[in-house]
Amino acid sequence: MKFDILTIFPEFFTEVFDFGIIRRAKLAEIVEINVHDLRKWALDKHHKTDDRPFGGGEGMVMKCEPVFLAIEELLGTSERKNYPPKTKVVLLTPQGKPLKQAVAQEFADGKERIVLICGRYEGIDERVTEALVTDEISIGDYVLSGGEPAAIVLVDAITRLLPDALGNEQSAEKDSFSDGLLDFPQYTQPRDFRGMKVPEVLLSGNHAEIDKWREEKALEKTKEVRKDLLEGVDSE
Ligand code: ADE
């Protein structure tokens, strides 16, 4: 999978992909992550990527031309229907479709290239969305100062779902959300920390009992903090 991130703050991404699973996936060539400075495609002498909104109003709007030029250089065309196969152009925006595990899975399945456009300012010229973008994604119902943190979240969520990105000892199938529930609690050494003891069942070696306990705890936690996840799930 190849990711191309378009941003006016390329330094934002320095080192962020150099740890843990993403670092390993890069070294194993499961992913390639390229960060591009949008100013490179801002052709005026000040490399301006934003301007005042037509119709008036607060703030600045990201200009469309640098984004069109960037997409043309990266994908060979700004005609969405002529994009290379298995290619997506994603705009990170609070106006997008909410990112869920199933959405990340869809991106991970069978795509080869994802271009991420990090919006900034008060928004981005609508012609980018109309002509170039295949998917608008929001990482939650709150407003960030820009799409950069959201791009990091999306790259991370997708990368760990790519074949072989997780070691054998880990499995994305066991992640929270993959079965519609939050994760059960985990414990490691020591068995007794300042009087706080690891639940007996986990020390019992009885795997049927352990699985049952974990299922109960996952359900309990989900009921407590994310009742919405249980809607539509059969309760026995
Ligand atoms: N840009 C600003 N806020 C955002 C959000 N919640 N998700 C994605 N991109 C954003």
mmCIF file of N, CA, C and O in Angstrom, residues 48-139:
data_model
loop_
_atom_site.group_PDB
_atom_site.id
_atom_site.type_symbol
_atom_site.label_atom_id
_atom_site.label_comp_id
_atom_site.label_asym_id
_atom_site.label_seq_id
_atom_site.Cartn_x
_atom_site.Cartn_y
_atom_site.Cartn_z
ATOM 1 N N LYS A 48 1.437 30.589 -2.242
ATOM 2 C CA LYS A 48 0.235 30.739 -1.434
ATOM 3 C C LYS A 48 -0.715 29.556 -1.630
ATOM 4 O O LYS A 48 -1.037 29.193 -2.765
ATOM 5 N N THR A 49 -1.137 28.979 -0.537
ATOM 6 C CA THR A 49 -2.054 27.834 -0.643
ATOM 7 C C THR A 49 -3.468 28.174 -0.148
ATOM 8 O O THR A 49 -4.349 27.335 -0.176
ATOM 9 N N ASP A 50 -3.651 29.424 0.303
ATOM 10 C CA ASP A 50 -4.979 29.799 0.799
ATOM 11 C C ASP A 50 -5.339 31.199 0.339
ATOM 12 O O ASP A 50 -4.478 31.960 -0.098
ATOM 13 N N ASP A 51 -6.630 31.517 0.432
ATOM 14 C CA ASP A 51 -7.082 32.859 0.060
ATOM 15 C C ASP A 51 -8.409 33.136 0.758
ATOM 16 O O ASP A 51 -8.981 32.235 1.379
ATOM 17 N N ARG A 52 -8.895 34.396 0.628
ATOM 18 C CA ARG A 52 -10.145 34.755 1.312
ATOM 19 C C ARG A 52 -11.345 34.103 0.612
ATOM 20 O O ARG A 52 -11.315 33.894 -0.593
ATOM 21 N N PRO A 53 -12.389 33.787 1.380
ATOM 22 C CA PRO A 53 -13.546 33.120 0.759
ATOM 23 C C PRO A 53 -14.375 34.076 -0.102
ATOM 24 O O PRO A 53 -14.621 35.214 0.324
ATOM 25 N N PHE A 54 -14.781 33.622 -1.271
ATOM 26 C CA PHE A 54 -15.764 34.379 -2.050
ATOM 27 C C PHE A 54 -17.049 34.434 -1.241
ATOM 28 O O PHE A 54 -17.423 33.444 -0.592
ATOM 29 N N GLY A 55 -17.725 35.575 -1.281
ATOM 30 C CA GLY A 55 -18.966 35.731 -0.515
ATOM 31 C C GLY A 55 -18.718 36.274 0.873
ATOM 32 O O GLY A 55 -19.657 36.525 1.619
ATOM 33 N N GLY A 56 -17.448 36.401 1.230
ATOM 34 C CA GLY A 56 -17.094 36.969 2.527
ATOM 35 C C GLY A 56 -17.132 35.946 3.640
ATOM 36 O O GLY A 56 -17.462 34.780 3.414
ATOM 37 N N GLY A 57 -16.740 36.373 4.805
ATOM 38 C CA GLY A 57 -16.729 35.474 5.959
ATOM 39 C C GLY A 57 -15.359 35.405 6.576
ATOM 40 O O GLY A 57 -14.397 35.970 6.047
ATOM 41 N N GLU A 58 -15.346 34.716 7.711
ATOM 42 C CA GLU A 58 -14.113 34.598 8.494
ATOM 43 C C GLU A 58 -13.121 33.654 7.827
ATOM 44 O O GLU A 58 -13.506 32.745 7.110
ATOM 45 N N GLY A 59 -11.874 33.870 8.135
ATOM 46 C CA GLY A 59 -10.860 32.858 7.837
ATOM 47 C C GLY A 59 -10.476 32.748 6.381
ATOM 48 O O GLY A 59 -10.887 33.546 5.540
ATOM 49 N N MET A 60 -9.656 31.768 6.113
ATOM 50 C CA MET A 60 -9.100 31.555 4.786
ATOM 51 C C MET A 60 -9.512 30.183 4.278
ATOM 52 O O MET A 60 -9.783 29.270 5.057
ATOM 53 N N VAL A 61 -9.526 30.075 2.959
ATOM 54 C CA VAL A 61 -9.925 28.810 2.335
ATOM 55 C C VAL A 61 -8.749 28.271 1.527
ATOM 56 O O VAL A 61 -8.040 29.037 0.864
ATOM 57 N N MET A 62 -8.530 26.979 1.587
ATOM 58 C CA MET A 62 -7.434 26.387 0.815
ATOM 59 C C MET A 62 -7.755 26.447 -0.670
ATOM 60 O O MET A 62 -8.854 26.096 -1.086
ATOM 61 N N LYS A 63 -6.790 26.883 -1.446
ATOM 62 C CA LYS A 63 -6.990 27.045 -2.889
ATOM 63 C C LYS A 63 -7.013 25.675 -3.577
ATOM 64 O O LYS A 63 -6.385 24.724 -3.113
ATOM 65 N N CYS A 64 -7.731 25.638 -4.706
ATOM 66 C CA CYS A 64 -7.829 24.331 -5.377
ATOM 67 C C CYS A 64 -6.642 24.028 -6.293
ATOM 68 O O CYS A 64 -6.271 22.859 -6.461
ATOM 69 N N GLU A 65 -6.029 25.071 -6.862
ATOM 70 C CA GLU A 65 -5.017 24.776 -7.899
ATOM 71 C C GLU A 65 -3.853 23.899 -7.415
ATOM 72 O O GLU A 65 -3.516 22.911 -8.090
ATOM 73 N N PRO A 66 -3.248 24.213 -6.247
ATOM 74 C CA PRO A 66 -2.134 23.351 -5.820
ATOM 75 C C PRO A 66 -2.559 21.883 -5.649
ATOM 76 O O PRO A 66 -1.787 20.977 -5.966
ATOM 77 N N VAL A 67 -3.776 21.678 -5.187
ATOM 78 C CA VAL A 67 -4.247 20.300 -4.973
ATOM 79 C C VAL A 67 -4.454 19.602 -6.329
ATOM 80 O O VAL A 67 -4.060 18.445 -6.514
ATOM 81 N N PHE A 68 -5.040 20.308 -7.283
ATOM 82 C CA PHE A 68 -5.213 19.718 -8.624
ATOM 83 C C PHE A 68 -3.854 19.353 -9.223
ATOM 84 O O PHE A 68 -3.681 18.266 -9.781
ATOM 85 N N LEU A 69 -2.888 20.281 -9.127
ATOM 86 C CA LEU A 69 -1.561 20.017 -9.716
ATOM 87 C C LEU A 69 -0.888 18.831 -9.026
ATOM 88 O O LEU A 69 -0.247 17.996 -9.676
ATOM 89 N N ALA A 70 -1.049 18.753 -7.721
ATOM 90 C CA ALA A 70 -0.440 17.644 -6.966
ATOM 91 C C ALA A 70 -1.037 16.309 -7.422
ATOM 92 O O ALA A 70 -0.312 15.345 -7.693
ATOM 93 N N ILE A 71 -2.359 16.263 -7.514
ATOM 94 C CA ILE A 71 -3.029 15.015 -7.918
ATOM 95 C C ILE A 71 -2.630 14.647 -9.350
ATOM 96 O O ILE A 71 -2.368 13.480 -9.667
ATOM 97 N N GLU A 72 -2.548 15.659 -10.217
ATOM 98 C CA GLU A 72 -2.142 15.376 -11.608
ATOM 99 C C GLU A 72 -0.734 14.785 -11.656
ATOM 100 O O GLU A 72 -0.459 13.852 -12.400
ATOM 101 N N GLU A 73 0.152 15.332 -10.817
ATOM 102 C CA GLU A 73 1.516 14.790 -10.819
ATOM 103 C C GLU A 73 1.554 13.378 -10.211
ATOM 104 O O GLU A 73 2.213 12.479 -10.741
ATOM 105 N N LEU A 74 0.819 13.177 -9.142
ATOM 106 C CA LEU A 74 0.885 11.867 -8.458
ATOM 107 C C LEU A 74 0.128 10.773 -9.205
ATOM 108 O O LEU A 74 0.585 9.640 -9.274
ATOM 109 N N LEU A 75 -1.036 11.124 -9.756
ATOM 110 C CA LEU A 75 -1.902 10.084 -10.344
ATOM 111 C C LEU A 75 -1.990 10.180 -11.863
ATOM 112 O O LEU A 75 -2.649 9.357 -12.509
ATOM 113 N N GLY A 76 -1.345 11.199 -12.436
ATOM 114 C CA GLY A 76 -1.331 11.321 -13.899
ATOM 115 C C GLY A 76 -2.582 11.956 -14.464
ATOM 116 O O GLY A 76 -2.676 12.163 -15.683
ATOM 117 N N THR A 77 -3.550 12.279 -13.620
ATOM 118 C CA THR A 77 -4.794 12.864 -14.103
ATOM 119 C C THR A 77 -5.553 13.508 -12.941
ATOM 120 O O THR A 77 -5.383 13.090 -11.795
ATOM 121 N N SER A 78 -6.385 14.515 -13.254
ATOM 122 C CA SER A 78 -7.295 15.025 -12.229
ATOM 123 C C SER A 78 -8.733 14.626 -12.585
ATOM 124 O O SER A 78 -9.688 15.165 -12.037
ATOM 125 N N GLU A 79 -8.864 13.708 -13.532
ATOM 126 C CA GLU A 79 -10.181 13.144 -13.864
ATOM 127 C C GLU A 79 -10.388 11.942 -12.962
ATOM 128 O O GLU A 79 -9.726 10.910 -13.123
ATOM 129 N N ARG A 80 -11.316 12.065 -12.028
ATOM 130 C CA ARG A 80 -11.497 10.999 -11.041
ATOM 131 C C ARG A 80 -11.741 9.645 -11.700
ATOM 132 O O ARG A 80 -11.239 8.621 -11.254
ATOM 133 N N LYS A 81 -12.515 9.670 -12.805
ATOM 134 C CA LYS A 81 -12.845 8.386 -13.441
ATOM 135 C C LYS A 81 -11.626 7.743 -14.105
ATOM 136 O O LYS A 81 -11.646 6.544 -14.410
ATOM 137 N N ASN A 82 -10.584 8.530 -14.312
ATOM 138 C CA ASN A 82 -9.366 7.969 -14.934
ATOM 139 C C ASN A 82 -8.250 7.664 -13.939
ATOM 140 O O ASN A 82 -7.122 7.373 -14.340
ATOM 141 N N TYR A 83 -8.559 7.753 -12.641
ATOM 142 C CA TYR A 83 -7.525 7.394 -11.667
ATOM 143 C C TYR A 83 -7.082 5.955 -11.915
ATOM 144 O O TYR A 83 -7.895 5.115 -12.332
ATOM 145 N N PRO A 84 -5.816 5.641 -11.605
ATOM 146 C CA PRO A 84 -5.398 4.255 -11.714
ATOM 147 C C PRO A 84 -6.290 3.364 -10.840
ATOM 148 O O PRO A 84 -6.859 3.842 -9.858
ATOM 149 N N PRO A 85 -6.439 2.088 -11.186
ATOM 150 C CA PRO A 85 -7.289 1.210 -10.376
ATOM 151 C C PRO A 85 -6.795 1.114 -8.939
ATOM 152 O O PRO A 85 -5.600 1.320 -8.682
ATOM 153 N N LYS A 86 -7.715 0.788 -8.047
ATOM 154 C CA LYS A 86 -7.386 0.571 -6.626
ATOM 155 C C LYS A 86 -6.773 1.808 -5.973
ATOM 156 O O LYS A 86 -5.899 1.704 -5.115
ATOM 157 N N THR A 87 -7.190 2.976 -6.451
ATOM 158 C CA THR A 87 -6.669 4.241 -5.931
ATOM 159 C C THR A 87 -7.801 5.037 -5.293
ATOM 160 O O THR A 87 -8.901 5.097 -5.839
ATOM 161 N N LYS A 88 -7.533 5.626 -4.147
ATOM 162 C CA LYS A 88 -8.509 6.484 -3.474
ATOM 163 C C LYS A 88 -7.868 7.839 -3.201
ATOM 164 O O LYS A 88 -6.660 7.914 -2.912
ATOM 165 N N VAL A 89 -8.674 8.869 -3.265
ATOM 166 C CA VAL A 89 -8.221 10.203 -2.852
ATOM 167 C C VAL A 89 -9.138 10.634 -1.710
ATOM 168 O O VAL A 89 -10.345 10.814 -1.898
ATOM 169 N N VAL A 90 -8.552 10.736 -0.535
ATOM 170 C CA VAL A 90 -9.336 10.960 0.687
ATOM 171 C C VAL A 90 -9.097 12.379 1.194
ATOM 172 O O VAL A 90 -7.949 12.816 1.324
ATOM 173 N N LEU A 91 -10.178 13.089 1.474
ATOM 174 C CA LEU A 91 -10.072 14.383 2.143
ATOM 175 C C LEU A 91 -10.433 14.197 3.612
ATOM 176 O O LEU A 91 -11.501 13.667 3.930
ATOM 177 N N LEU A 92 -9.527 14.608 4.499
ATOM 178 C CA LEU A 92 -9.814 14.569 5.935
ATOM 179 C C LEU A 92 -10.541 15.842 6.298
ATOM 180 O O LEU A 92 -10.004 16.947 6.103
ATOM 181 N N THR A 93 -11.750 15.695 6.796
ATOM 182 C CA THR A 93 -12.583 16.848 7.092
ATOM 183 C C THR A 93 -13.644 16.480 8.125
ATOM 184 O O THR A 93 -14.136 15.344 8.117
ATOM 185 N N PRO A 94 -14.012 17.426 9.010
ATOM 186 C CA PRO A 94 -15.087 17.111 9.966
ATOM 187 C C PRO A 94 -16.422 16.868 9.265
ATOM 188 O O PRO A 94 -17.342 16.317 9.863
ATOM 189 N N GLN A 95 -16.520 17.248 7.977
ATOM 190 C CA GLN A 95 -17.756 17.010 7.229
ATOM 191 C C GLN A 95 -17.819 15.606 6.621
ATOM 192 O O GLN A 95 -18.744 15.274 5.881
ATOM 193 N N GLY A 96 -16.792 14.784 6.907
ATOM 194 C CA GLY A 96 -16.711 13.482 6.237
ATOM 195 C C GLY A 96 -17.508 12.378 6.908
ATOM 196 O O GLY A 96 -18.137 12.568 7.952
ATOM 197 N N LYS A 97 -17.441 11.214 6.276
ATOM 198 C CA LYS A 97 -18.051 9.995 6.836
ATOM 199 C C LYS A 97 -17.233 9.564 8.053
ATOM 200 O O LYS A 97 -15.999 9.577 8.005
ATOM 201 N N PRO A 98 -17.888 9.201 9.161
ATOM 202 C CA PRO A 98 -17.126 8.857 10.376
ATOM 203 C C PRO A 98 -16.237 7.633 10.157
ATOM 204 O O PRO A 98 -16.685 6.637 9.591
ATOM 205 N N LEU A 99 -15.003 7.728 10.616
ATOM 206 C CA LEU A 99 -14.074 6.596 10.518
ATOM 207 C C LEU A 99 -14.449 5.544 11.551
ATOM 208 O O LEU A 99 -14.504 5.819 12.745
ATOM 209 N N LYS A 100 -14.713 4.342 11.061
ATOM 210 C CA LYS A 100 -15.015 3.188 11.915
ATOM 211 C C LYS A 100 -14.069 2.079 11.486
ATOM 212 O O LYS A 100 -13.498 2.135 10.400
ATOM 213 N N GLN A 101 -13.975 1.040 12.311
ATOM 214 C CA GLN A 101 -13.105 -0.080 11.963
ATOM 215 C C GLN A 101 -13.472 -0.650 10.585
ATOM 216 O O GLN A 101 -12.588 -0.983 9.791
ATOM 217 N N ALA A 102 -14.765 -0.732 10.299
ATOM 218 C CA ALA A 102 -15.198 -1.293 9.005
ATOM 219 C C ALA A 102 -14.749 -0.408 7.842
ATOM 220 O O ALA A 102 -14.454 -0.909 6.755
ATOM 221 N N VAL A 103 -14.691 0.898 8.072
ATOM 222 C CA VAL A 103 -14.237 1.826 7.021
ATOM 223 C C VAL A 103 -12.741 1.612 6.781
ATOM 224 O O VAL A 103 -12.281 1.517 5.638
ATOM 225 N N ALA A 104 -11.975 1.501 7.869
ATOM 226 C CA ALA A 104 -10.534 1.243 7.744
ATOM 227 C C ALA A 104 -10.312 -0.081 7.007
ATOM 228 O O ALA A 104 -9.435 -0.197 6.143
ATOM 229 N N GLN A 105 -11.120 -1.077 7.338
ATOM 230 C CA GLN A 105 -10.993 -2.398 6.696
ATOM 231 C C GLN A 105 -11.246 -2.294 5.194
ATOM 232 O O GLN A 105 -10.532 -2.894 4.392
ATOM 233 N N GLU A 106 -12.251 -1.506 4.821
ATOM 234 C CA GLU A 106 -12.558 -1.325 3.400
ATOM 235 C C GLU A 106 -11.378 -0.708 2.645
ATOM 236 O O GLU A 106 -11.058 -1.118 1.548
ATOM 237 N N PHE A 107 -10.733 0.267 3.294
ATOM 238 C CA PHE A 107 -9.550 0.877 2.658
ATOM 239 C C PHE A 107 -8.405 -0.129 2.571
ATOM 240 O O PHE A 107 -7.649 -0.133 1.611
ATOM 241 N N ALA A 108 -8.289 -0.973 3.600
ATOM 242 C CA ALA A 108 -7.166 -1.921 3.619
ATOM 243 C C ALA A 108 -7.352 -3.017 2.580
ATOM 244 O O ALA A 108 -6.373 -3.552 2.054
ATOM 245 N N ASP A 109 -8.607 -3.336 2.273
ATOM 246 C CA ASP A 109 -8.892 -4.448 1.358
ATOM 247 C C ASP A 109 -8.698 -4.026 -0.095
ATOM 248 O O ASP A 109 -9.474 -3.248 -0.630
ATOM 249 N N GLY A 110 -7.684 -4.527 -0.698
ATOM 250 C CA GLY A 110 -7.565 -4.416 -2.154
ATOM 251 C C GLY A 110 -7.206 -3.045 -2.707
ATOM 252 O O GLY A 110 -7.214 -2.851 -3.918
ATOM 253 N N LYS A 111 -6.907 -2.072 -1.855
ATOM 254 C CA LYS A 111 -6.457 -0.786 -2.394
ATOM 255 C C LYS A 111 -4.938 -0.816 -2.512
ATOM 256 O O LYS A 111 -4.263 -1.486 -1.735
ATOM 257 N N GLU A 112 -4.438 -0.092 -3.465
ATOM 258 C CA GLU A 112 -2.984 -0.050 -3.623
ATOM 259 C C GLU A 112 -2.410 1.312 -3.311
ATOM 260 O O GLU A 112 -1.240 1.451 -2.981
ATOM 261 N N ARG A 113 -3.251 2.328 -3.482
ATOM 262 C CA ARG A 113 -2.728 3.673 -3.266
ATOM 263 C C ARG A 113 -3.803 4.567 -2.660
ATOM 264 O O ARG A 113 -4.941 4.574 -3.130
ATOM 265 N N ILE A 114 -3.441 5.282 -1.629
ATOM 266 C CA ILE A 114 -4.371 6.232 -1.016
ATOM 267 C C ILE A 114 -3.675 7.575 -0.885
ATOM 268 O O ILE A 114 -2.616 7.679 -0.261
ATOM 269 N N VAL A 115 -4.259 8.582 -1.518
ATOM 270 C CA VAL A 115 -3.746 9.947 -1.387
ATOM 271 C C VAL A 115 -4.601 10.649 -0.341
ATOM 272 O O VAL A 115 -5.836 10.620 -0.424
ATOM 273 N N LEU A 116 -3.946 11.228 0.648
ATOM 274 C CA LEU A 116 -4.669 11.886 1.734
ATOM 275 C C LEU A 116 -4.468 13.390 1.629
ATOM 276 O O LEU A 116 -3.324 13.863 1.606
ATOM 277 N N ILE A 117 -5.557 14.113 1.569
ATOM 278 C CA ILE A 117 -5.469 15.577 1.520
ATOM 279 C C ILE A 117 -5.821 16.116 2.901
ATOM 280 O O ILE A 117 -6.924 15.869 3.410
ATOM 281 N N CYS A 118 -4.867 16.830 3.501
ATOM 282 C CA CYS A 118 -5.113 17.411 4.823
ATOM 283 C C CYS A 118 -5.663 18.819 4.648
ATOM 284 O O CYS A 118 -4.939 19.719 4.211
ATOM 285 N N GLY A 119 -6.933 18.991 4.972
ATOM 286 C CA GLY A 119 -7.542 20.316 4.903
ATOM 287 C C GLY A 119 -7.011 21.204 6.017
ATOM 288 O O GLY A 119 -6.474 20.731 7.017
ATOM 289 N N ARG A 120 -7.136 22.476 5.843
ATOM 290 C CA ARG A 120 -6.671 23.471 6.835
ATOM 291 C C ARG A 120 -7.596 24.670 6.800
ATOM 292 O O ARG A 120 -8.514 24.730 5.998
ATOM 293 N N TYR A 121 -7.300 25.624 7.593
ATOM 294 C CA TYR A 121 -8.045 26.878 7.606
ATOM 295 C C TYR A 121 -9.529 26.620 7.815
ATOM 296 O O TYR A 121 -9.929 25.684 8.481
ATOM 297 N N GLU A 122 -10.348 27.443 7.206
ATOM 298 C CA GLU A 122 -11.799 27.316 7.392
ATOM 299 C C GLU A 122 -12.393 26.281 6.455
ATOM 300 O O GLU A 122 -13.580 26.037 6.461
ATOM 301 N N GLY A 123 -11.551 25.719 5.606
ATOM 302 C CA GLY A 123 -12.082 24.734 4.669
ATOM 303 C C GLY A 123 -11.238 24.687 3.426
ATOM 304 O O GLY A 123 -10.158 25.287 3.360
ATOM 305 N N ILE A 124 -11.744 23.986 2.442
ATOM 306 C CA ILE A 124 -10.997 23.789 1.204
ATOM 307 C C ILE A 124 -11.956 24.070 0.052
ATOM 308 O O ILE A 124 -13.161 23.799 0.161
ATOM 309 N N ASP A 125 -11.460 24.670 -0.990
ATOM 310 C CA ASP A 125 -12.296 25.012 -2.146
ATOM 311 C C ASP A 125 -13.110 23.790 -2.580
ATOM 312 O O ASP A 125 -12.552 22.710 -2.794
ATOM 313 N N GLU A 126 -14.418 23.961 -2.678
ATOM 314 C CA GLU A 126 -15.337 22.840 -2.926
ATOM 315 C C GLU A 126 -15.016 22.094 -4.225
ATOM 316 O O GLU A 126 -15.341 20.913 -4.375
ATOM 317 N N ARG A 127 -14.326 22.758 -5.159
ATOM 318 C CA ARG A 127 -14.024 22.081 -6.429
ATOM 319 C C ARG A 127 -13.060 20.915 -6.240
ATOM 320 O O ARG A 127 -13.045 19.981 -7.043
ATOM 321 N N VAL A 128 -12.280 20.959 -5.157
ATOM 322 C CA VAL A 128 -11.415 19.806 -4.823
ATOM 323 C C VAL A 128 -12.307 18.599 -4.495
ATOM 324 O O VAL A 128 -12.129 17.505 -5.032
ATOM 325 N N THR A 129 -13.267 18.841 -3.615
ATOM 326 C CA THR A 129 -14.170 17.759 -3.206
ATOM 327 C C THR A 129 -14.969 17.239 -4.402
ATOM 328 O O THR A 129 -15.097 16.034 -4.608
ATOM 329 N N GLU A 130 -15.505 18.183 -5.198
ATOM 330 C CA GLU A 130 -16.352 17.794 -6.333
ATOM 331 C C GLU A 130 -15.607 16.975 -7.365
ATOM 332 O O GLU A 130 -16.109 15.998 -7.893
ATOM 333 N N ALA A 131 -14.366 17.401 -7.669
ATOM 334 C CA ALA A 131 -13.685 16.811 -8.818
ATOM 335 C C ALA A 131 -12.671 15.726 -8.454
ATOM 336 O O ALA A 131 -12.477 14.787 -9.226
ATOM 337 N N LEU A 132 -12.024 15.857 -7.305
ATOM 338 C CA LEU A 132 -10.870 14.997 -7.049
ATOM 339 C C LEU A 132 -11.095 13.913 -6.006
ATOM 340 O O LEU A 132 -10.503 12.837 -6.085
ATOM 341 N N VAL A 133 -11.917 14.242 -5.018
ATOM 342 C CA VAL A 133 -11.986 13.396 -3.817
ATOM 343 C C VAL A 133 -12.925 12.209 -4.036
ATOM 344 O O VAL A 133 -14.037 12.370 -4.530
ATOM 345 N N THR A 134 -12.455 11.012 -3.674
ATOM 346 C CA THR A 134 -13.323 9.828 -3.752
ATOM 347 C C THR A 134 -14.016 9.564 -2.417
ATOM 348 O O THR A 134 -15.090 8.976 -2.379
ATOM 349 N N ASP A 135 -13.387 9.976 -1.304
ATOM 350 C CA ASP A 135 -13.954 9.726 0.028
ATOM 351 C C ASP A 135 -13.628 10.886 0.955
ATOM 352 O O ASP A 135 -12.474 11.310 1.024
ATOM 353 N N GLU A 136 -14.631 11.373 1.670
ATOM 354 C CA GLU A 136 -14.397 12.361 2.732
ATOM 355 C C GLU A 136 -14.510 11.634 4.058
ATOM 356 O O GLU A 136 -15.511 10.969 4.322
ATOM 357 N N ILE A 137 -13.481 11.772 4.889
ATOM 358 C CA ILE A 137 -13.441 11.025 6.151
ATOM 359 C C ILE A 137 -13.249 11.977 7.328
ATOM 360 O O ILE A 137 -12.392 12.861 7.291
ATOM 361 N N SER A 138 -14.048 11.747 8.370
ATOM 362 C CA SER A 138 -13.886 12.459 9.642
ATOM 363 C C SER A 138 -13.464 11.448 10.704
ATOM 364 O O SER A 138 -13.966 10.324 10.721
ATOM 365 N N ILE A 139 -12.555 11.824 11.593
ATOM 366 C CA ILE A 139 -12.171 10.880 12.653
ATOM 367 C C ILE A 139 -12.995 11.088 13.920
ATOM 368 O O ILE A 139 -12.786 10.399 14.920
#
